[in-house]
mmCIF file of C-alpha atoms and ligand atoms in Angstrom:
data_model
loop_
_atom_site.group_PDB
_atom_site.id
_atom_site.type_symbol
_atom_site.label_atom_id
_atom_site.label_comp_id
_atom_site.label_asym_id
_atom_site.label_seq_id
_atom_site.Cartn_x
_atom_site.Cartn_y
_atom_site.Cartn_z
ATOM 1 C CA UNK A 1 17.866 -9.126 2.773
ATOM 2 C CA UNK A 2 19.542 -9.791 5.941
ATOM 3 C CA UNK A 3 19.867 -7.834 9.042
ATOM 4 C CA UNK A 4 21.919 -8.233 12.081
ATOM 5 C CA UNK A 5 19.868 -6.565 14.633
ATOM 6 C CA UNK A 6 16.346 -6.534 13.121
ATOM 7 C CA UNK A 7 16.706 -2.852 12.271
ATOM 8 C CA UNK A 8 19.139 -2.319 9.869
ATOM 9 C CA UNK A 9 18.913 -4.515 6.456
ATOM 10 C CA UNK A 10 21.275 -4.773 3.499
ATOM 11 C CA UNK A 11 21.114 -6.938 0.534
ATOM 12 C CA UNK A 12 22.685 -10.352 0.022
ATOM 13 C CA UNK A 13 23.677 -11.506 -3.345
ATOM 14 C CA UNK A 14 21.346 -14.589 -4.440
ATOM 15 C CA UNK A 15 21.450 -16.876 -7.518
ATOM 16 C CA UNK A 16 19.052 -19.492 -8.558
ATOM 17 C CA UNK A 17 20.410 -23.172 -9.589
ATOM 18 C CA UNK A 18 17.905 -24.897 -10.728
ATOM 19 C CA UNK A 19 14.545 -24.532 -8.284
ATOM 20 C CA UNK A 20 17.008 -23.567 -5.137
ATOM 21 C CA UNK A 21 17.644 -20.177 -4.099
ATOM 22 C CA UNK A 22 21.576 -19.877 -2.875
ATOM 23 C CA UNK A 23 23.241 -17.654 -0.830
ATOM 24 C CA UNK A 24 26.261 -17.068 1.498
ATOM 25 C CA UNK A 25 27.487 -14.067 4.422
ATOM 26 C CA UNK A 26 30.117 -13.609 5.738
ATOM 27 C CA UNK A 27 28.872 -13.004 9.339
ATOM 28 C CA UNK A 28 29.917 -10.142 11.375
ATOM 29 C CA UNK A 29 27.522 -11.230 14.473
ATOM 30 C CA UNK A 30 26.553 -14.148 16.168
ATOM 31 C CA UNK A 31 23.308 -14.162 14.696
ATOM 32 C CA UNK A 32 21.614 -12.957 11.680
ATOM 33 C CA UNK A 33 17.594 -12.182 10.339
ATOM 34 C CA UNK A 34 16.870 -13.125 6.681
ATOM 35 C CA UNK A 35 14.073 -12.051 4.866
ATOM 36 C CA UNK A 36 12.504 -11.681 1.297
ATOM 37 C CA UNK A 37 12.162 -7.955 1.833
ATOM 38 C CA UNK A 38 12.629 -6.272 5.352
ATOM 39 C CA UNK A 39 9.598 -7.142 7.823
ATOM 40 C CA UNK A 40 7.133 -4.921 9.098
ATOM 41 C CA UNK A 41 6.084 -7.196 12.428
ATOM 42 C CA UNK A 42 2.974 -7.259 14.068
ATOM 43 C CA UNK A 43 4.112 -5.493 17.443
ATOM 44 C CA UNK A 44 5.619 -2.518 14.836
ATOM 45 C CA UNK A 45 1.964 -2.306 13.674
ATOM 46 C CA UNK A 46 0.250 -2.428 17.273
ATOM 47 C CA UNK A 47 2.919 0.612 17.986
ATOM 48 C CA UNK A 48 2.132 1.937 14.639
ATOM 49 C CA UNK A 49 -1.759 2.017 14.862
ATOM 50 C CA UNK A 50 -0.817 4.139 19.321
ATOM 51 C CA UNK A 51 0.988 6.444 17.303
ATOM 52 C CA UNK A 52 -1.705 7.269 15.054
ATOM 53 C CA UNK A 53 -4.345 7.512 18.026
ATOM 54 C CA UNK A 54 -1.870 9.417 20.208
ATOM 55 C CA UNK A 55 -0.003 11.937 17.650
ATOM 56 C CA UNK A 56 -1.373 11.497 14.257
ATOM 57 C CA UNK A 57 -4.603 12.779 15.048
ATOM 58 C CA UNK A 58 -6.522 9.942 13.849
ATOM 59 C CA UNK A 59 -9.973 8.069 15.295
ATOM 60 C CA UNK A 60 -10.569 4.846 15.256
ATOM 61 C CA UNK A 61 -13.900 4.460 12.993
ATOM 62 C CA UNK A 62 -14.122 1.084 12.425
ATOM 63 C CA UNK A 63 -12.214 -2.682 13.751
ATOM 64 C CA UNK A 64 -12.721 -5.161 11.842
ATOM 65 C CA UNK A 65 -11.982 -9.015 12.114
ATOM 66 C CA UNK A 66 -9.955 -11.306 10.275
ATOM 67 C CA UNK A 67 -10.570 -15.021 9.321
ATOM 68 C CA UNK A 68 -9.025 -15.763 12.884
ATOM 69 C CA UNK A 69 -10.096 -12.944 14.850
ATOM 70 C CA UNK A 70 -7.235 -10.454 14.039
ATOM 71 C CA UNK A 71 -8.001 -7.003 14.494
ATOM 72 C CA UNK A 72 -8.684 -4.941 10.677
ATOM 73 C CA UNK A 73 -8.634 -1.084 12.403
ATOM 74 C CA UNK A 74 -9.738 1.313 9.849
ATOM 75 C CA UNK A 75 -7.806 4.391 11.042
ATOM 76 C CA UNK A 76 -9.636 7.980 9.775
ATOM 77 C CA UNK A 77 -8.168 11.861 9.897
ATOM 78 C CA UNK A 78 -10.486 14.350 9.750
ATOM 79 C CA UNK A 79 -14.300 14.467 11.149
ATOM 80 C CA UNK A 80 -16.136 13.020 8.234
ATOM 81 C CA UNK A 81 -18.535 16.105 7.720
ATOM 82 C CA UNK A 82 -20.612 16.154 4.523
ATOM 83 C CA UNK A 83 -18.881 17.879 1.392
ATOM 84 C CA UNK A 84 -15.269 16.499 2.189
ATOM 85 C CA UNK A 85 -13.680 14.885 -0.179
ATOM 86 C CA UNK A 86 -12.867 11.171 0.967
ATOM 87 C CA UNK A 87 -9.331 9.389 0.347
ATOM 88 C CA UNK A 88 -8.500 5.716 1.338
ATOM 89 C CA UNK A 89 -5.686 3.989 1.018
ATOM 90 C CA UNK A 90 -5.432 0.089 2.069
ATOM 91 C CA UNK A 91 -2.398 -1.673 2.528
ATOM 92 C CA UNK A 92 -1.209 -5.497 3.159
ATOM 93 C CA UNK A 93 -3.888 -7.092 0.889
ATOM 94 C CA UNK A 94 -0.783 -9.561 0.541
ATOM 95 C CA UNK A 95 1.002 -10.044 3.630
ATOM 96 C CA UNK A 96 3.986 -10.606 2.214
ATOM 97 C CA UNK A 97 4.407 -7.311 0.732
ATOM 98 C CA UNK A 98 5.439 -4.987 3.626
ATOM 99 C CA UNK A 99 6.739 -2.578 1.239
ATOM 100 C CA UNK A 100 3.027 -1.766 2.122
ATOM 101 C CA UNK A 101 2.953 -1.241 5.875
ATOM 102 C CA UNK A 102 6.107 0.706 5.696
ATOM 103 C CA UNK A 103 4.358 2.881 3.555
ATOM 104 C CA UNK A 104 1.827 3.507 5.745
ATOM 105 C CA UNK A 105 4.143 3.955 8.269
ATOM 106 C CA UNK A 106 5.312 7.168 6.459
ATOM 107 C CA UNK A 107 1.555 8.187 5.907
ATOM 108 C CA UNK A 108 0.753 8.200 9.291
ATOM 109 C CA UNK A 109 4.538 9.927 10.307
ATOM 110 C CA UNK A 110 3.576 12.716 8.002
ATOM 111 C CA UNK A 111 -0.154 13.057 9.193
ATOM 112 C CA UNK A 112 2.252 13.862 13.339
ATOM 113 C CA UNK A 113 3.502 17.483 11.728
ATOM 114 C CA UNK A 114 0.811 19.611 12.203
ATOM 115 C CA UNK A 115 3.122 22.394 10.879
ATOM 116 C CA UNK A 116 2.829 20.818 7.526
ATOM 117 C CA UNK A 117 1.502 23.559 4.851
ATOM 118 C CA UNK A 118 0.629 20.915 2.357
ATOM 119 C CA UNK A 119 -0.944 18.612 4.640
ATOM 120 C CA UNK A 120 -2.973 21.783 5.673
ATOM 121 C CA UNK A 121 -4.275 21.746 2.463
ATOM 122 C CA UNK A 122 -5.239 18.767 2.038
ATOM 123 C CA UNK A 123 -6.805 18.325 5.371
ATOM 124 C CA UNK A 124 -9.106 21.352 5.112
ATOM 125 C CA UNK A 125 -10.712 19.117 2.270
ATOM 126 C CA UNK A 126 -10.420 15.653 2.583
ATOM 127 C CA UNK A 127 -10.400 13.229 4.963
ATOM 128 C CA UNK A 128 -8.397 10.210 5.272
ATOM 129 C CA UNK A 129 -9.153 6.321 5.450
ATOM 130 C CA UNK A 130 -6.272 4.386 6.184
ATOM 131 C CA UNK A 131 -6.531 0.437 6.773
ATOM 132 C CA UNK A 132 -2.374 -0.315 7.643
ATOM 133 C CA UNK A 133 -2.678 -4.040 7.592
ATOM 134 C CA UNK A 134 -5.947 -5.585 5.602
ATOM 135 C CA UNK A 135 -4.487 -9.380 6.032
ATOM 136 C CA UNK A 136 -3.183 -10.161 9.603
ATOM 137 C CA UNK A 137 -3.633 -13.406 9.281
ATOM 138 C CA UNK A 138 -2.088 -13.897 6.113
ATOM 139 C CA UNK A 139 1.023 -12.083 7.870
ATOM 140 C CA UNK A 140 0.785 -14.615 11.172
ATOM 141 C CA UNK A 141 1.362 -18.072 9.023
ATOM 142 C CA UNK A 142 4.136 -16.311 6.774
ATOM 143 C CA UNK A 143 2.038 -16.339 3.617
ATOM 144 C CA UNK A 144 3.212 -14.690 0.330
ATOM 145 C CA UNK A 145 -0.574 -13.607 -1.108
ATOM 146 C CA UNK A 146 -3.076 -15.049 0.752
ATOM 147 C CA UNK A 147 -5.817 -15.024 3.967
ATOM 148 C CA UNK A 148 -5.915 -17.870 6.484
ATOM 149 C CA UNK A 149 -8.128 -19.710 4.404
ATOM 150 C CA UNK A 150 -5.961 -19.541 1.380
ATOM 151 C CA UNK A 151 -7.743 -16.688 -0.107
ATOM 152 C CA UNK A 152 -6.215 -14.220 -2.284
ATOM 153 C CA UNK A 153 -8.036 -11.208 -0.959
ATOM 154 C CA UNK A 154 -7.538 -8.751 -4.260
ATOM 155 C CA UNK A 155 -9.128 -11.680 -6.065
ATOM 156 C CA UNK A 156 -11.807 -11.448 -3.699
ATOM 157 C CA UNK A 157 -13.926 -8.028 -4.680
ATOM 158 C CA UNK A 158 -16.481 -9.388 -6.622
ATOM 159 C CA UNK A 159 -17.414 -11.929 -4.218
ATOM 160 C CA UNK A 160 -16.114 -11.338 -0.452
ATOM 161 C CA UNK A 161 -18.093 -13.618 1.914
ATOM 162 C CA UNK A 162 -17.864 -13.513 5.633
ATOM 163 C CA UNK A 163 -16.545 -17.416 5.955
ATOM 164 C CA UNK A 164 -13.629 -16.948 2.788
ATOM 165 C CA UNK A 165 -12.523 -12.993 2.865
ATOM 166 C CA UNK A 166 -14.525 -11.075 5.504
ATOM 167 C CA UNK A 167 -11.360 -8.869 5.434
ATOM 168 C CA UNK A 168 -12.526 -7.332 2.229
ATOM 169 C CA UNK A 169 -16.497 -7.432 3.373
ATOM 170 C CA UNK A 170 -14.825 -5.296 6.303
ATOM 171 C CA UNK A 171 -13.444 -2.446 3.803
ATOM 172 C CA UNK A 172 -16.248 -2.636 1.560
ATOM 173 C CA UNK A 173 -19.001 -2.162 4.305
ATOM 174 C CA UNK A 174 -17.246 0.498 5.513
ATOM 175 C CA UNK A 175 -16.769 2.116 1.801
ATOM 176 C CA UNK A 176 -20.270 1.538 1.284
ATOM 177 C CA UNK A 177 -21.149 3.633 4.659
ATOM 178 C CA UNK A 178 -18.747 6.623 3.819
ATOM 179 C CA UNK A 179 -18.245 6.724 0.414
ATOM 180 C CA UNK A 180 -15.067 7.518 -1.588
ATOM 181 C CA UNK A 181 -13.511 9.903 -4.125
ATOM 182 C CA UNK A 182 -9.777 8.313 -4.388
ATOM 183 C CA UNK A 183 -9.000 4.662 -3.780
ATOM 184 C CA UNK A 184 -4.781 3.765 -3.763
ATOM 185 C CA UNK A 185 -4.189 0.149 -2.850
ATOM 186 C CA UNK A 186 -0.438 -0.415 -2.013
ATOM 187 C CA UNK A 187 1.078 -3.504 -2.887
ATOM 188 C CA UNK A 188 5.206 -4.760 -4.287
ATOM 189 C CA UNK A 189 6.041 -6.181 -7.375
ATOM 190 C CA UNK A 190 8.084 -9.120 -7.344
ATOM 191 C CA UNK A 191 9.694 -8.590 -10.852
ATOM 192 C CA UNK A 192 9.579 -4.939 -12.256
ATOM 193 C CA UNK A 193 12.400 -2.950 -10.541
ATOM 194 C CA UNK A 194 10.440 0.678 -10.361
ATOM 195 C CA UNK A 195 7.601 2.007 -8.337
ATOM 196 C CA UNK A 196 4.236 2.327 -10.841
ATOM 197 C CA UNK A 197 0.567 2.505 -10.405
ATOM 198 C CA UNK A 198 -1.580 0.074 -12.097
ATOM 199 C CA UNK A 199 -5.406 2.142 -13.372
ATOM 200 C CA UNK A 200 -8.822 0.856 -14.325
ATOM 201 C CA UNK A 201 -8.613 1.775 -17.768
ATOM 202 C CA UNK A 202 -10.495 -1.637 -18.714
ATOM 203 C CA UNK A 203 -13.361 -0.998 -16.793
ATOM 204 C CA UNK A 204 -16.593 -0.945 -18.496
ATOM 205 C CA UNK A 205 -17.181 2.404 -16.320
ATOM 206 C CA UNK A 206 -13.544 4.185 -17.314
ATOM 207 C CA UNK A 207 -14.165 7.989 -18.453
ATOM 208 C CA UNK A 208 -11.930 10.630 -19.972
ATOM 209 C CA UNK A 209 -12.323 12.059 -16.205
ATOM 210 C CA UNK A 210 -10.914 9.472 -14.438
ATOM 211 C CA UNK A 211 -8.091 8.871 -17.211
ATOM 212 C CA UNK A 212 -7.545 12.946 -16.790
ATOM 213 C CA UNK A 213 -7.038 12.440 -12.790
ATOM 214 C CA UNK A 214 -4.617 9.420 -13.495
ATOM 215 C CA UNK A 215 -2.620 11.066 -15.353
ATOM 216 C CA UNK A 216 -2.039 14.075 -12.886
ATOM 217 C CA UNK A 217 -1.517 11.648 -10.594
ATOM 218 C CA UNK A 218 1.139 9.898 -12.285
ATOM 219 C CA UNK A 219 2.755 13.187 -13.480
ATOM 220 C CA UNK A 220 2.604 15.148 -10.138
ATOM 221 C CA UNK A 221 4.545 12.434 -8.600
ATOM 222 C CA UNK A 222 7.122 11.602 -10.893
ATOM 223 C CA UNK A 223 7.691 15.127 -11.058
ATOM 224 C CA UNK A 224 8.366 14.855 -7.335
ATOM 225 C CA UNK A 225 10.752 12.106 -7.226
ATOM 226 C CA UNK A 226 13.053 9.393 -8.492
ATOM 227 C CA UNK A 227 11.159 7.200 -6.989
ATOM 228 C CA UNK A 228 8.145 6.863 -8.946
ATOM 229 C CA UNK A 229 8.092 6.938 -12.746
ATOM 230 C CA UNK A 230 5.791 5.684 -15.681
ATOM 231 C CA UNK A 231 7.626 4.265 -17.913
ATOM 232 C CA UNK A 232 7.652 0.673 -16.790
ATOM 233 C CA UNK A 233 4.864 -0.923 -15.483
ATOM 234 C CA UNK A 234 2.166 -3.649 -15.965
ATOM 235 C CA UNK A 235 0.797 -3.976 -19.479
ATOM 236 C CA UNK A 236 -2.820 -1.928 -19.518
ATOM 237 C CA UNK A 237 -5.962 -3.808 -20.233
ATOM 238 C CA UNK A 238 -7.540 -3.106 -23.262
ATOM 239 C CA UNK A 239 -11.109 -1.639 -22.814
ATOM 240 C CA UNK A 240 -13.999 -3.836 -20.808
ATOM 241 C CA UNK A 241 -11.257 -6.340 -20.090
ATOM 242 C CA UNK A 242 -10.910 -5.486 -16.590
ATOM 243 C CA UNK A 243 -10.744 -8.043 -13.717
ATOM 244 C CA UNK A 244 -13.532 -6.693 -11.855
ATOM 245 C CA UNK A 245 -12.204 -9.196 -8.968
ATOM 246 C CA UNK A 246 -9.355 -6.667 -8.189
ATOM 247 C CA UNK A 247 -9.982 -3.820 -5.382
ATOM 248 C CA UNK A 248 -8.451 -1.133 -7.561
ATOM 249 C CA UNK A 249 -10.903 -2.079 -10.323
ATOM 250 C CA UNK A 250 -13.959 -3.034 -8.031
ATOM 251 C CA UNK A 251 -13.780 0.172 -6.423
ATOM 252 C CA UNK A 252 -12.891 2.638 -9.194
ATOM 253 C CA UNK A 253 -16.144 0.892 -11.342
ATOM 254 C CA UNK A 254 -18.706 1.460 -8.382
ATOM 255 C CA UNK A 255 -17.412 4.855 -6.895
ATOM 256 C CA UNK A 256 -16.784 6.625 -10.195
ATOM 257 C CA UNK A 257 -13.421 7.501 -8.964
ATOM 258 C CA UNK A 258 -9.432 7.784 -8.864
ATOM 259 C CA UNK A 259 -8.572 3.904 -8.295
ATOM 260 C CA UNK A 260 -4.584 3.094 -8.323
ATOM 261 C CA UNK A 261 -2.803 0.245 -7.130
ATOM 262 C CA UNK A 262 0.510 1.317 -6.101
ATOM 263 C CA UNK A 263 3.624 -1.034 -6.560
ATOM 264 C CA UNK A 264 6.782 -1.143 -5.038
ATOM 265 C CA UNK A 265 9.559 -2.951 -6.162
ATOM 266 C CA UNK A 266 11.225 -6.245 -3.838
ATOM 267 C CA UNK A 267 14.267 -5.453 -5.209
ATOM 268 C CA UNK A 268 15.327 -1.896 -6.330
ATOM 269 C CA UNK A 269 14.343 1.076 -8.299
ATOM 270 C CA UNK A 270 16.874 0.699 -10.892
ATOM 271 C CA UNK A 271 16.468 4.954 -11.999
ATOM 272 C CA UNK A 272 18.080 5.117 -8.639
ATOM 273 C CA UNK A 273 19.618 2.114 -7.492
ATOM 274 C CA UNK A 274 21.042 1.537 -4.026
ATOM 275 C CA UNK A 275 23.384 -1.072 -3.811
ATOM 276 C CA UNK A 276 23.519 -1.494 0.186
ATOM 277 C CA UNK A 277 19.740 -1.697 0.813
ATOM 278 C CA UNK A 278 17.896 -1.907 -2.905
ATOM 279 C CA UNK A 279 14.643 -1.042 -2.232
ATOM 280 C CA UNK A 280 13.499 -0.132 1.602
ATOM 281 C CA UNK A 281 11.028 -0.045 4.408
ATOM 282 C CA UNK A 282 12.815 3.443 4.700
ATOM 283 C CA UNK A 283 11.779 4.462 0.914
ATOM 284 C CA UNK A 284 8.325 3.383 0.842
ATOM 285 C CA UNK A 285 8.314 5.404 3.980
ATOM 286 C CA UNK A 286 9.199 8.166 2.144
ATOM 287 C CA UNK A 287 7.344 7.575 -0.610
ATOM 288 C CA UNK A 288 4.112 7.486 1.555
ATOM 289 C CA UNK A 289 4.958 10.545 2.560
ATOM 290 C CA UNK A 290 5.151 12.154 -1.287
ATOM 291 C CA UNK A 291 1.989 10.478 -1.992
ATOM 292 C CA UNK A 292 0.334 12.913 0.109
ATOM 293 C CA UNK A 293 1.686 15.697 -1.402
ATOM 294 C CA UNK A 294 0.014 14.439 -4.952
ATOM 295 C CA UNK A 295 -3.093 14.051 -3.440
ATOM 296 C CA UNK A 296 -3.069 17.453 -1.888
ATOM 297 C CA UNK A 297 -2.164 18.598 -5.188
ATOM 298 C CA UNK A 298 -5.614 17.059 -6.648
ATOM 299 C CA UNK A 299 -7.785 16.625 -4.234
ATOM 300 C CA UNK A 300 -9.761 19.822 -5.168
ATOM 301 C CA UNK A 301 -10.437 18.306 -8.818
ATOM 302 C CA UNK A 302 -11.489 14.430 -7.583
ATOM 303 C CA UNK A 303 -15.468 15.493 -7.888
HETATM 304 C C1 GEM B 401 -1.377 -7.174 -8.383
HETATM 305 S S1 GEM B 401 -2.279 -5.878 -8.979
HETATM 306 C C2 GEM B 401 -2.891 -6.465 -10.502
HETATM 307 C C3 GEM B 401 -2.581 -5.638 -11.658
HETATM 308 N N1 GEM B 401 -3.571 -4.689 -11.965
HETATM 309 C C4 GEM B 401 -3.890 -4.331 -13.238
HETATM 310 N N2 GEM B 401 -4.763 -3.379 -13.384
HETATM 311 N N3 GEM B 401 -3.337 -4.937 -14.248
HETATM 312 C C5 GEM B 401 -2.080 -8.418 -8.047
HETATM 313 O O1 GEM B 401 -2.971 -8.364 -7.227
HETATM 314 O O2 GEM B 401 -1.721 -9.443 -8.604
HETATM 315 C C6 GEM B 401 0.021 -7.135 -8.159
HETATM 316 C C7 GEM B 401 0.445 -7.304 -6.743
HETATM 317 O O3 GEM B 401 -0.004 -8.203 -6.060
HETATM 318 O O4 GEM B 401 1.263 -6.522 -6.245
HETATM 319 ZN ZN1 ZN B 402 0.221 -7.432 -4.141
#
């Protein structure tokens, strides 16, 4: 992608000779940004995480510390009372995926319209757990998948230490303190061009329950838009042959719940292909936003 004033991207043509990437502009400006998919920058997030204190309605619970000393802020809607149903979505596991932050970014834009009927609803039973950016470190040295001490963190669920991934002891100490009935971890996909969840469906724990809730999921949203389907996706792992290291999987096993990871596509949903931008911070904003209209859809049947 490239981008002339750090705002507005489009899509450069690129082909591969050999191991070297090629690819040529014809300028219109002095200067130009390239990037593997448009960035989400750390002063967007600072502004990102005032706007949810200031209009979104959200707390601060919880701050958390990278490898480095980043700040982790677990961001929560809602007052946490006993009997509400508890939704968390994580984003930025890999920094280099800021389909993931922009999707946030859309979460927390909806969560500012407090004349939102469907919001209502799902508000007056659940309360939301949002952690934005889980790997600011990761984002701060440019890397692809992994924490400042070369950690990928969704390999890390199994066995997160405080000296290798205390980014994920962060969000599991926290889970562990207020439990949870729905677990979405947003991520890209450098290959498949569509947005898909990925289930637990080779956990040892998987139940006809949880398979029932994945598949309103899935068919609530595709139902909503273009931008989601099920057609295309990851191949699904056949029955105990789960890799317990993975959040979606760690979490689903030892809450008994709704665990999805959520992929976006680097390039572009080809069922509805835009040729100027391909896939966008823009659309996983907006597809942030229709994520919460699933989950208000379900959030009555999670327990
Ligand atoms: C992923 S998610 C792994 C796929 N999950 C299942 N259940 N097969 C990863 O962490 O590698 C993809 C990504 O990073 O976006
Ligand atoms: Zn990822």
């Amino acid at each position: 992608m490239a981008s002339y004033d750090h705002v507005n991207w489009f899509r450069v043509p690129t082909i591969f000779e050999g191991d070297c990437l090629r690819f040529s502009l014809e300028t219109t400006a002095t200067h130009a940004w390239f990037a593997y998919f448009e960035p989400y920058s750390r002063g967007r997030h600072d502004w990102l995480i005032e706007q949810a204190l200031t209009k979104a309605g959200t707390e601060l619970l919880a701050t958390g510390k990278s490898v480095e000393g980043r700040d982790i802020q677990l961001l929560r809607k809602g007052t946490g009372a006993e009997g509400r149903r508890k939704v968390w979505i994580i984003a930025q596991q890999h920094p280099g995926e800021h389909m993931a932050e922009w999707f946030m970014e859309g979460v927390i834009e909806r969560l500012e319209k407090h004349d939102d009927p469907v919001l209502q609803k799902l508000l007056a039973s659940a309360d939301l757990y949002l952690v934005p950016n889980m790997n600011p470190d990761g984002a701060f040295h440019g890397h692809l998948r992994t924490n400042a001490m070369g950690q990928d963190l969704n390999r890390a669920w199994q066995s997160a230490s405080q000296e290798l991934s205390p980014e994920v002891l962060f969000v599991q100490q926290q889970m562990k303190q207020y439990g949870v009935d729905l677990f979405l971890d947003i991520h890209g996909d450098e290959e498949i061009p569509y947005v898909f969840t990925a289930g637990c469906e080779g956990n040892p724990g998987y139940t006809p329950r949880i398979e029932k809730l994945e598949e309103h999921f899935r068919s609530h949203l595709k139902h909503l838009t273009k931008d989601f389907q099920t057609k295309h996706g990851y191949t699904r792992d056949l029955p105990g042959k789960a890799n317990m290291t993975l959040a979606c999987n760690s979490v689903g096993e030892k809450f008994d719940c709704l665990s999805l990871t959520l992929e976006m596509p680097f390039k572009d949903n080809n069922d509805a292909p835009n040729a100027l931008t391909g896939w966008s911070g823009k659309r996983s904003k907006q597809l942030g936003k229709d994520v919460l209209t699933t989950v208000a859809d379900m959030v009555d049947s999670l327990r």
